[in-house]
Coordinates of N, CA and C and ligand atoms in Angstrom, one line a residue:
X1 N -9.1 -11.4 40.5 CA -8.9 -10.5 39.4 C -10.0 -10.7 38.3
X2 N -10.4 -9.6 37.7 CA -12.0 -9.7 36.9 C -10.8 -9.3 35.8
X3 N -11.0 -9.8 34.7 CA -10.7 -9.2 33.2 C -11.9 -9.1 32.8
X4 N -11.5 -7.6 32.0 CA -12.8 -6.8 31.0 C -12.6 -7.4 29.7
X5 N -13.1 -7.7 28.8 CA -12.6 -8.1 27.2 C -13.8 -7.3 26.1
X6 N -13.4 -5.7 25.8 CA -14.8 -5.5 25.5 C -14.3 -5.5 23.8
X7 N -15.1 -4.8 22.7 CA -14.7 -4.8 21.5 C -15.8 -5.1 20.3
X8 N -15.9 -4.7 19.0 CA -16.7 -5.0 18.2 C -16.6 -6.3 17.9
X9 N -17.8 -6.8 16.5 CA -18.3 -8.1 16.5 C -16.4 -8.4 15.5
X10 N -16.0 -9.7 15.5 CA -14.5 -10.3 15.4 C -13.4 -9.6 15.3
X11 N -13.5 -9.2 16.7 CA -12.5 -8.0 16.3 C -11.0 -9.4 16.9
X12 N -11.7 -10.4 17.5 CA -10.8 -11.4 18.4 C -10.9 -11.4 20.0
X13 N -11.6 -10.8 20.2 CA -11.7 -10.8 21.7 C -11.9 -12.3 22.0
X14 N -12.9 -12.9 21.4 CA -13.0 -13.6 22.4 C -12.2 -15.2 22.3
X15 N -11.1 -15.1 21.0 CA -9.8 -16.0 21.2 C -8.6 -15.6 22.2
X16 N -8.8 -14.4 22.7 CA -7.8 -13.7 23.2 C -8.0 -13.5 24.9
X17 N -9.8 -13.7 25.0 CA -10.4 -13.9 26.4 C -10.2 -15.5 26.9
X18 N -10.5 -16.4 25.9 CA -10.2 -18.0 26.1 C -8.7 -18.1 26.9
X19 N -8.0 -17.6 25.8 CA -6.1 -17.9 26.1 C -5.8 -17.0 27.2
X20 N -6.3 -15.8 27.3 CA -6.3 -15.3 28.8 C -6.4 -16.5 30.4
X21 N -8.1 -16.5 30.0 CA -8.2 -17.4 31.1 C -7.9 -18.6 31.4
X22 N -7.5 -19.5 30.0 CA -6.6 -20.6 30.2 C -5.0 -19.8 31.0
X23 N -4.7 -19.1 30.4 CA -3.0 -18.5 31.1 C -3.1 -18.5 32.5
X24 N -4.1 -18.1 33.3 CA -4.4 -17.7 34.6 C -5.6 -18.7 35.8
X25 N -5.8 -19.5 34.6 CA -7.0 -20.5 35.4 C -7.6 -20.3 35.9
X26 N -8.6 -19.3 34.9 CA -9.7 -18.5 35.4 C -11.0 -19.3 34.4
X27 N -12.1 -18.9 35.0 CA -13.1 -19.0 34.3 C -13.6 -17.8 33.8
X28 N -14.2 -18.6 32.3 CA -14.1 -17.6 31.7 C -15.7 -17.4 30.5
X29 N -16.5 -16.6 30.4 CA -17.6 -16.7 29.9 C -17.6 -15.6 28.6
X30 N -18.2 -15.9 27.7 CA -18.2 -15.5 26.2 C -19.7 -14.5 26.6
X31 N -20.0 -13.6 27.2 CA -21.4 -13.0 27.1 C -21.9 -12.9 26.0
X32 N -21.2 -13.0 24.7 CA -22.1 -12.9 23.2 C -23.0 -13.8 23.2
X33 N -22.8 -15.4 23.7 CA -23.6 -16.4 23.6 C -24.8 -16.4 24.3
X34 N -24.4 -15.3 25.3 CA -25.9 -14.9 26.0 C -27.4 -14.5 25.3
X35 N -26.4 -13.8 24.6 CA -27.8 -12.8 23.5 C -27.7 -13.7 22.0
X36 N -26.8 -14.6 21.9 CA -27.1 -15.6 20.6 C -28.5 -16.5 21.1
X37 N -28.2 -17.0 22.8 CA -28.7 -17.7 22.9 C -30.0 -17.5 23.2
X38 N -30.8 -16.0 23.2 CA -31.7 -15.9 23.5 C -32.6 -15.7 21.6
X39 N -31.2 -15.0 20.5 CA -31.7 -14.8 19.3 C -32.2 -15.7 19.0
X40 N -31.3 -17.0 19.3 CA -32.0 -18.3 18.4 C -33.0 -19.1 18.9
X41 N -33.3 -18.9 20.4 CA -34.4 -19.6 20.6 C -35.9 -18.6 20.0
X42 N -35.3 -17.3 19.9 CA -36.5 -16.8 19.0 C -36.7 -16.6 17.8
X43 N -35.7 -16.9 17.1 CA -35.6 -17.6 15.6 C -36.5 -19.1 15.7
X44 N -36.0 -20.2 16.0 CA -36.2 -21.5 16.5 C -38.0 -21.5 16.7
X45 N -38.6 -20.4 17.5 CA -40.2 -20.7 18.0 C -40.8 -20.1 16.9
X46 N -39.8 -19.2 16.3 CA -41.0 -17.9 15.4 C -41.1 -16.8 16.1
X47 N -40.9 -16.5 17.0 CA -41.2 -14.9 17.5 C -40.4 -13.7 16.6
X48 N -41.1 -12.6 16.5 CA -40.6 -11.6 15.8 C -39.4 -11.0 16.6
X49 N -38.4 -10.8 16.2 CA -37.3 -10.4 17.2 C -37.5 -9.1 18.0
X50 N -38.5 -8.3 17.3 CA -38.6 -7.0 18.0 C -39.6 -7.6 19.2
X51 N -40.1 -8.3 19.5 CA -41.1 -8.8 20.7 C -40.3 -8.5 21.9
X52 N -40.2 -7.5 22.3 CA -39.4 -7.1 23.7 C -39.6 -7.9 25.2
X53 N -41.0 -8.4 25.3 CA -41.5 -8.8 26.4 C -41.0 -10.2 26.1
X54 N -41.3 -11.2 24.8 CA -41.0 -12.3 24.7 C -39.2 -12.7 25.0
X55 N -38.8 -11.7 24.5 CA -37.2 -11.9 24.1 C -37.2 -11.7 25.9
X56 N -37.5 -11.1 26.7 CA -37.2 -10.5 28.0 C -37.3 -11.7 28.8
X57 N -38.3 -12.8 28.7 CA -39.0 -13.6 29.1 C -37.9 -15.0 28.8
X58 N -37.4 -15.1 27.7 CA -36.8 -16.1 27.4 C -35.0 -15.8 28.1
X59 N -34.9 -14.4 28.5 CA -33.7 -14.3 28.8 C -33.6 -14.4 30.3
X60 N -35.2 -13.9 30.9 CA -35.6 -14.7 32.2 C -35.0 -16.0 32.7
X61 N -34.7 -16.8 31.6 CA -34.9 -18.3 31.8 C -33.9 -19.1 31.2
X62 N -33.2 -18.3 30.5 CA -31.9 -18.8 30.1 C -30.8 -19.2 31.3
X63 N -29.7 -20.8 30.3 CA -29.3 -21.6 31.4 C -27.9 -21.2 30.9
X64 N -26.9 -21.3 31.3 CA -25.5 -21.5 30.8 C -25.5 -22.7 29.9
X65 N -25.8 -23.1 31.3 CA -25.4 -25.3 30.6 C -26.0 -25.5 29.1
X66 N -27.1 -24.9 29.1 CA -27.8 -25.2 27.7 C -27.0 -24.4 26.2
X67 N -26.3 -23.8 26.1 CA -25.9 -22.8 25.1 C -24.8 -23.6 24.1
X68 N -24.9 -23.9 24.0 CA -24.1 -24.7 22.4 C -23.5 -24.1 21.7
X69 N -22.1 -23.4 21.7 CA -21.4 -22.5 21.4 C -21.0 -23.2 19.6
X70 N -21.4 -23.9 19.3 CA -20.8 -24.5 18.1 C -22.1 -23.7 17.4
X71 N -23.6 -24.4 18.1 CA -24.5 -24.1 17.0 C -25.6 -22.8 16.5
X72 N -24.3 -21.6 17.9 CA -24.8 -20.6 18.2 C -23.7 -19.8 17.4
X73 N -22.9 -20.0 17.0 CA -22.2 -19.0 15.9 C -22.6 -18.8 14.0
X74 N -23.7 -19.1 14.0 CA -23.6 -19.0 12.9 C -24.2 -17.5 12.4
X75 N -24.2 -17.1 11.4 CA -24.6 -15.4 10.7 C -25.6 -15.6 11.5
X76 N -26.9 -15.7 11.3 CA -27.9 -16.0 11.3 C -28.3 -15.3 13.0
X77 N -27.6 -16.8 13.1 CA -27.4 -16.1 15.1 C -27.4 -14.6 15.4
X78 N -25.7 -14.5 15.4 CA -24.8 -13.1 15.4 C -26.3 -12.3 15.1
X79 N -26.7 -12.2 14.1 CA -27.1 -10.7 13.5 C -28.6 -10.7 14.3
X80 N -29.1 -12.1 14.9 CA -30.7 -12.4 15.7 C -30.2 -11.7 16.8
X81 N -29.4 -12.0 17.2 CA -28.3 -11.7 19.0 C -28.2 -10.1 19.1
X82 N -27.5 -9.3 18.1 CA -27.5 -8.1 18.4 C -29.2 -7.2 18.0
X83 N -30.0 -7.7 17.8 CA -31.3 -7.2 17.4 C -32.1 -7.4 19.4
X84 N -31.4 -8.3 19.4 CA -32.3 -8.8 20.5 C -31.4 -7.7 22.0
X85 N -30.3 -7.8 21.7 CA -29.4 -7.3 22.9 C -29.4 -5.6 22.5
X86 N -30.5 -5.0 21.6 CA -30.3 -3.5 21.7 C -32.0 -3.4 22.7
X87 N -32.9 -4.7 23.1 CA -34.0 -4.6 24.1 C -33.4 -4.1 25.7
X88 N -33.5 -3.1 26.4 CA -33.4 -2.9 27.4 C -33.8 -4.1 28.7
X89 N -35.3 -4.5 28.3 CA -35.3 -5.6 29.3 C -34.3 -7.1 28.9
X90 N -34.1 -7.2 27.9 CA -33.5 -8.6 27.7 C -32.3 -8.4 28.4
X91 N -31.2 -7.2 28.6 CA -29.8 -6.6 29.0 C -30.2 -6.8 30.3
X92 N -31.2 -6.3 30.8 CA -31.5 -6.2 32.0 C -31.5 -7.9 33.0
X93 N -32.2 -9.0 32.4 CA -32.6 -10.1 32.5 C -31.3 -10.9 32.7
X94 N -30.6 -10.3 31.9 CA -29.2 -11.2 31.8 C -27.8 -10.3 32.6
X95 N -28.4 -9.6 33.5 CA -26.9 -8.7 33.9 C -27.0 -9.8 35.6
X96 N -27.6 -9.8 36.2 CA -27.0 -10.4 37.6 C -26.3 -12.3 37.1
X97 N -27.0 -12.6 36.1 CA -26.2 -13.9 36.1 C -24.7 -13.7 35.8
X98 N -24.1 -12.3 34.8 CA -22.9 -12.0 34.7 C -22.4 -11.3 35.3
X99 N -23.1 -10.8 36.5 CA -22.2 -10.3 37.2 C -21.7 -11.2 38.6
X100 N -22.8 -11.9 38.9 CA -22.2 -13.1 39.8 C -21.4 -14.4 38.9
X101 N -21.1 -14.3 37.6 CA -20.0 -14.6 37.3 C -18.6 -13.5 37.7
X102 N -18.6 -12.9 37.0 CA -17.9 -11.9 37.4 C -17.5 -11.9 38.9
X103 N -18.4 -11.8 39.7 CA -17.7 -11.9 41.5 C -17.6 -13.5 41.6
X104 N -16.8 -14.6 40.8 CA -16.2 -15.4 41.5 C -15.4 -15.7 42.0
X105 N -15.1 -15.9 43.7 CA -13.9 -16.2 44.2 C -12.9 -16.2 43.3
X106 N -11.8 -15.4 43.1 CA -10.8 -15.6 42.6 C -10.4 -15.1 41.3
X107 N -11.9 -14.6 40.3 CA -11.9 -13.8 39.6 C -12.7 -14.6 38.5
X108 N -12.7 -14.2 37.3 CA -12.9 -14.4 36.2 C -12.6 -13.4 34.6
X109 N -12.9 -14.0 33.5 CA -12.1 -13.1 32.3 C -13.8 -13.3 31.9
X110 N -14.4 -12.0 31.3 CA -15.7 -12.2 30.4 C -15.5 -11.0 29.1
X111 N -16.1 -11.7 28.2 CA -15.5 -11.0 27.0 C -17.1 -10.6 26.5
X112 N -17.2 -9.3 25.8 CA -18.4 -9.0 25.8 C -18.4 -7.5 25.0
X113 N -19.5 -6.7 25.1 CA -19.8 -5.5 24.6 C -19.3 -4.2 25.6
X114 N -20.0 -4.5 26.7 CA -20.6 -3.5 28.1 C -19.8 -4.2 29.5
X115 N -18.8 -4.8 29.2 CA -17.9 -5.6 30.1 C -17.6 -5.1 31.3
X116 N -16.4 -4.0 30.6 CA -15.8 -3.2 31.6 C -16.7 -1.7 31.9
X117 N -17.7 -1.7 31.6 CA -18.7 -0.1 31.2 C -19.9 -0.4 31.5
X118 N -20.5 -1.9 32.2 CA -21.4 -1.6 32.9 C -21.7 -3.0 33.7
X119 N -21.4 -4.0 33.1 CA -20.9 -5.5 33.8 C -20.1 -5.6 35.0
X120 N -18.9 -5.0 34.9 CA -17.8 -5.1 36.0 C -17.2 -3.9 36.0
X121 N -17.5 -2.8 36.2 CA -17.0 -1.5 35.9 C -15.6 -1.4 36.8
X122 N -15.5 -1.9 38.0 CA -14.3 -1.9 38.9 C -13.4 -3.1 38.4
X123 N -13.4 -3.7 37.2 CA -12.7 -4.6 36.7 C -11.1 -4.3 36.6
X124 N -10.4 -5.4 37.4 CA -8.9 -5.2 37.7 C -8.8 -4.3 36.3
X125 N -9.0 -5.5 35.5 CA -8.0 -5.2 33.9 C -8.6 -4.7 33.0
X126 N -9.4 -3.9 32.1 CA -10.1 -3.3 31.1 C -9.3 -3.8 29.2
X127 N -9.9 -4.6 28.8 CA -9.2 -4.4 27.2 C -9.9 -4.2 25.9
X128 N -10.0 -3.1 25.5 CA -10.9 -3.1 24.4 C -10.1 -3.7 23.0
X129 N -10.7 -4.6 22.5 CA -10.1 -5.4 21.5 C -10.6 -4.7 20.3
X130 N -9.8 -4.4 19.5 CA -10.2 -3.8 17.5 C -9.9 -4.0 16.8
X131 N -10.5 -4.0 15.9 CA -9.3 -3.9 14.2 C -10.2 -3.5 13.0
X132 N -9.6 -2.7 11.9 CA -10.5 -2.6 10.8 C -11.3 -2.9 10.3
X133 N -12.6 -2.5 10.1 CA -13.8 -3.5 10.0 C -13.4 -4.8 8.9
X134 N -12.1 -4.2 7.5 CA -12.3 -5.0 6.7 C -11.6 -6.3 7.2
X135 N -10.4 -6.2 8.3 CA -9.6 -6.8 9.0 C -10.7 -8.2 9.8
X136 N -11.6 -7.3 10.4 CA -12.0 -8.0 11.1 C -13.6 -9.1 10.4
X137 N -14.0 -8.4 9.1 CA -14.5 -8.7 7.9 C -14.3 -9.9 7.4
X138 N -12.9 -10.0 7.1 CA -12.0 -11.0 6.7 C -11.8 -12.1 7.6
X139 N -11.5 -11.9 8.8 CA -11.5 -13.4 9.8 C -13.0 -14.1 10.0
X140 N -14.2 -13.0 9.7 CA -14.9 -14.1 9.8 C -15.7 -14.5 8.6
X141 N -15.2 -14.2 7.5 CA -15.5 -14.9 6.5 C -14.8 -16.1 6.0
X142 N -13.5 -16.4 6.7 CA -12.8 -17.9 6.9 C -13.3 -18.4 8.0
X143 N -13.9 -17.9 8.5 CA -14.4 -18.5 9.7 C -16.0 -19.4 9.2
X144 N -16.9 -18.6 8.8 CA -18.3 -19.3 8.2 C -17.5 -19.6 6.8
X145 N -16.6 -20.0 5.8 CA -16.2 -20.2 5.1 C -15.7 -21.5 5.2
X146 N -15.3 -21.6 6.8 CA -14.6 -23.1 7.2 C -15.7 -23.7 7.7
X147 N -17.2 -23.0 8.0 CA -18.0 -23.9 8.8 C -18.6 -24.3 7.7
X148 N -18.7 -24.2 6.2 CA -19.8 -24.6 4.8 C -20.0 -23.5 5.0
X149 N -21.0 -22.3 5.9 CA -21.5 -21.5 5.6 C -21.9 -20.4 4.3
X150 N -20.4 -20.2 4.0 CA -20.5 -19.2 3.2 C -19.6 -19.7 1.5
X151 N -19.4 -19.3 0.7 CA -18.6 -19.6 -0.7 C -17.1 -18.8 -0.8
X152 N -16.3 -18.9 -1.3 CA -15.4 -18.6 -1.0 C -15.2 -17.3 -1.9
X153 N -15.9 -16.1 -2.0 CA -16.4 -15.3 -3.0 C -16.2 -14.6 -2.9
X154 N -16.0 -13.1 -3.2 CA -15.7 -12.3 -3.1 C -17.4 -11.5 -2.9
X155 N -17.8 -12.1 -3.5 CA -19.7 -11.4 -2.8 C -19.8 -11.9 -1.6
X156 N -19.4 -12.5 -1.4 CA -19.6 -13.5 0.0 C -19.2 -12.9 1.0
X157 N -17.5 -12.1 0.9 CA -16.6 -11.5 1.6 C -17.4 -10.0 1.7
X158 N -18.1 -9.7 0.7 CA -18.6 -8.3 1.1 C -20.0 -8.3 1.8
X159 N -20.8 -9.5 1.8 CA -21.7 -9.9 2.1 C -21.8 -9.6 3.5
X160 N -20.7 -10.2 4.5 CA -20.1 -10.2 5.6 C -19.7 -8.9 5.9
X161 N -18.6 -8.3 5.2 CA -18.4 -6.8 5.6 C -19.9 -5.7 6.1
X162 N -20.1 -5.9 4.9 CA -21.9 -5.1 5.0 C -22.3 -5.0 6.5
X163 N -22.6 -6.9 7.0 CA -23.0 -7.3 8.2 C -22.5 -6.9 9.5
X164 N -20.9 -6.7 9.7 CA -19.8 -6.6 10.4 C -19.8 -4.9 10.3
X165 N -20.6 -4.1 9.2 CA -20.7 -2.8 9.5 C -22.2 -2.5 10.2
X166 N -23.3 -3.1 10.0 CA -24.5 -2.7 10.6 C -24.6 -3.4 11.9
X167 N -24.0 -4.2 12.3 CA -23.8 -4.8 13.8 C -23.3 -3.6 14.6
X168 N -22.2 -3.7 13.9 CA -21.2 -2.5 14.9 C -22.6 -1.0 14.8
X169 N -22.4 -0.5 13.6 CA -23.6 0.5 14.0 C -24.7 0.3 14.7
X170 N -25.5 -0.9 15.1 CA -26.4 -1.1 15.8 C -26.3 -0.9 17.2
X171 N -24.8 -2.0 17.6 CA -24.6 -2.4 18.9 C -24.0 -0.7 19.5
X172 N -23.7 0.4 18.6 CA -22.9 1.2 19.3 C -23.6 2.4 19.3
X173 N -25.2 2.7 18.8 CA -26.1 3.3 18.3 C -27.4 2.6 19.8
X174 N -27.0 1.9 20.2 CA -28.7 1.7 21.1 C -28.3 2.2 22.4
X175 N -29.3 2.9 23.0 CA -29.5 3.5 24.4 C -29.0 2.5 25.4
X176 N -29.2 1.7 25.6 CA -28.6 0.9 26.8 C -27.5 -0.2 26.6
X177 N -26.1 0.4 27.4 CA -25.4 -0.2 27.2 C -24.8 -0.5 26.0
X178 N -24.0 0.8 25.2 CA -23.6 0.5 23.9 C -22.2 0.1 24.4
X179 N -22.1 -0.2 22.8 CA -20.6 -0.7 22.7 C -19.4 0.6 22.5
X180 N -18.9 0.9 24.0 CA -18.1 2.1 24.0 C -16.8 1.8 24.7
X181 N -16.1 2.2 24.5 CA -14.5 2.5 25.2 C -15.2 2.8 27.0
X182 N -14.7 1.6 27.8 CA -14.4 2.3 29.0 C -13.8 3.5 29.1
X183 N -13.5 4.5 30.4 CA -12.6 5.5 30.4 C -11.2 4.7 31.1
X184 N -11.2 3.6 31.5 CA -9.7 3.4 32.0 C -9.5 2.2 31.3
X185 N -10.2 1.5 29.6 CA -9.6 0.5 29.3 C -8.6 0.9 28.4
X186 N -7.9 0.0 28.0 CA -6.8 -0.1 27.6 C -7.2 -0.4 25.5
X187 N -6.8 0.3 24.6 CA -7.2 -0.1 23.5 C -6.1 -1.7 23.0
X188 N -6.7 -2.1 22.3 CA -6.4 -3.1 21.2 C -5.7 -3.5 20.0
X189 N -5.2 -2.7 19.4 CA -5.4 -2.9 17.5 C -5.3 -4.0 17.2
X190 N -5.8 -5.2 16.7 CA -5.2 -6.2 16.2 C -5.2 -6.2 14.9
X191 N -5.3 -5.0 14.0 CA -5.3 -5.8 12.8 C -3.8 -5.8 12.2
X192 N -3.0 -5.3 13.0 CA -1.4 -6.2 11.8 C -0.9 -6.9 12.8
X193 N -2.1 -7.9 13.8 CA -1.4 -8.7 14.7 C -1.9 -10.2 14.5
X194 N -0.8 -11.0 14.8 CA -1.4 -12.5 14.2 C -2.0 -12.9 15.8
X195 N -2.6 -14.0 15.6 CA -3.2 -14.2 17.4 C -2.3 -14.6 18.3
X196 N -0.8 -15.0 18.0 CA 0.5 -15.1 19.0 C 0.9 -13.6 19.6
X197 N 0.5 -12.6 18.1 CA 1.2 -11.2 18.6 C 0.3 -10.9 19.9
X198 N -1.2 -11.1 19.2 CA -2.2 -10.2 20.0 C -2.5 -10.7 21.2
X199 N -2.1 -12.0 21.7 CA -2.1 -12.9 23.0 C -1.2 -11.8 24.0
X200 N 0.3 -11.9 23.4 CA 1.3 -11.2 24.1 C 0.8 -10.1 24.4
X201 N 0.3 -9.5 23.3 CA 0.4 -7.8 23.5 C -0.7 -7.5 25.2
X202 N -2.0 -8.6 25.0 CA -2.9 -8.5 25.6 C -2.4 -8.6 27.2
X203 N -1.9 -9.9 27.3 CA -1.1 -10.0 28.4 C 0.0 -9.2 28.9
X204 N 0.9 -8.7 28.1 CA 1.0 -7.5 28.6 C 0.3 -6.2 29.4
X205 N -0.9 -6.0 28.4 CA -1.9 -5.2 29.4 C -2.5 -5.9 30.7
X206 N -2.9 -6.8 30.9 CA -3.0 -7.5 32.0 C -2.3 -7.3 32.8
X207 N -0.7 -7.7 33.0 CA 0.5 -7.9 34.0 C 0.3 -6.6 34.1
X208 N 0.7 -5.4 33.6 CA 1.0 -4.2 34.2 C -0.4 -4.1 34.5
X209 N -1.5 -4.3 34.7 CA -2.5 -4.0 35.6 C -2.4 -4.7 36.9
X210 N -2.0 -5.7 36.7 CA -2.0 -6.7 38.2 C -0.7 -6.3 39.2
X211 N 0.5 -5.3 38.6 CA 1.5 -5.0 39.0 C 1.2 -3.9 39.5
Ligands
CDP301 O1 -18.5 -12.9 17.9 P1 -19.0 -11.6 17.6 O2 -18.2 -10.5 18.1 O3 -19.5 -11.4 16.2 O4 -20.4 -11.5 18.4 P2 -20.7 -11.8 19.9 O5 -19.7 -11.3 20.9 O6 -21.1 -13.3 20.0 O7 -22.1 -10.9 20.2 C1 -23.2 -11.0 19.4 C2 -24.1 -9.8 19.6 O8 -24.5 -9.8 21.0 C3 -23.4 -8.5 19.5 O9 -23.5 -7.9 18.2 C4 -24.1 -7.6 20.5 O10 -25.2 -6.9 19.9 C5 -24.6 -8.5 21.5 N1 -23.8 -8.4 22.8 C6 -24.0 -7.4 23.7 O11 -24.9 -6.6 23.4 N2 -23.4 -7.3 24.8 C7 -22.5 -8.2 25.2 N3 -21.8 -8.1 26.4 C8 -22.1 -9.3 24.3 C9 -22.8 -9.3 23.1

């Protein structure tokens, strides 16, 4: 069984893709950290992020094992990741390693942009995860708010909004592989759901797919 987890930047997908595939004892891959992990190594050297050939090159060569999911979430990241994942060749570089995740014996859950829409398109389960930008605004500014990142401000909180609006315009505005509704996934809302509601709700969509 493949689960799809697609959805804008904190909408929660990918607390909701973890607790999935813990529920079912699946493995389970965060594709965001794909394209963080290619932003930051071109942050990290100095390359201009628009360098399509370098970004393409580095995504060439990118390892799972190596990706450091702690020191790959920060703003910085996020906003390097989606610049870099609107390059056609960098998407390209990185689609057979997720999709031979995706065909593992037995299944897997990957949470992502292009999941169910161009990753695993025959994916058992399809869930597009949402919530109001300010909704989803707000979780991750306790989120960089709990890492030091950010001040606990109300500039700070709009700071983020701002960012959480030009991502989503970006990622759902580029030619390859935007961020769109499958035609058979299943929508989301989470924003008047706490993460116990939005587990259930999700899993629900799951079971009646597997039924
Ligand atoms: O955690 P958050 O939702 O903020 O971001 P993420 O899932 O880690 O993804 C970071 C960026 O990578 C997104 O803004 C997308 O531009 C890009 N991405 C993508 O293009 N395709 C994917 N399957 C996953 C992420």
């Amino acid at each position: 069984m493949i689960v799809a987890i697609d959805g804008p930047a904190a909408s929660g997908k990918g607390t909701l893709a973890k607790r999935i595939a813990a529920h079912y004892g699946l493995p389970h891959l965060d594709t965001g950290l794909l394209y963080r992990g290619v932003g930051r190594i071109m942050l990290d050297r100095g390359f201009p992020l628009d360098n399509v050939e370098i970004a393409a090159t580095i995504a060439d060569h990118l390892d799972i094992a190596d990706l450091n999911a702690e020191r790959l979430r920060t703003r910085e990241t996020g906003e390097a990741a989606s610049v870099v994942a609107a390059h056609g060749p960098v998407r390209k570089a990185l689609l057979d390693l997720q999709r031979r995740f995706a065909g593992q014996p037995g299944g897997a859950v990957l949470d992502g942009r292009d999941i169910g829409t161009v990753i695993a398109p025959d994916a058992g389960a399809k869930l597009f995860v949402t919530a109001s930008s300010e909704e989803r605004a707000r979780r991750r500014f306790h989120e960089l708010v709990a890492r030091g990142e950010l001040t606990d401000s109300d500039a700070d909180y709009r700071a983020v909004l701002a960012d959480i609006e030009k991502r989503d315009a970006r990622d759902s505005a580029r030619a390859d592989a935007p961020l769109m509704v499958a035609a058979d996934a299943t929508i989301l809302d989470t924003t008047q759901l706490g993460i116990e509601e939005a587990f259930a709700a999700a899993l629900a969509i799951v079971e009646a797919k597997r039924a």
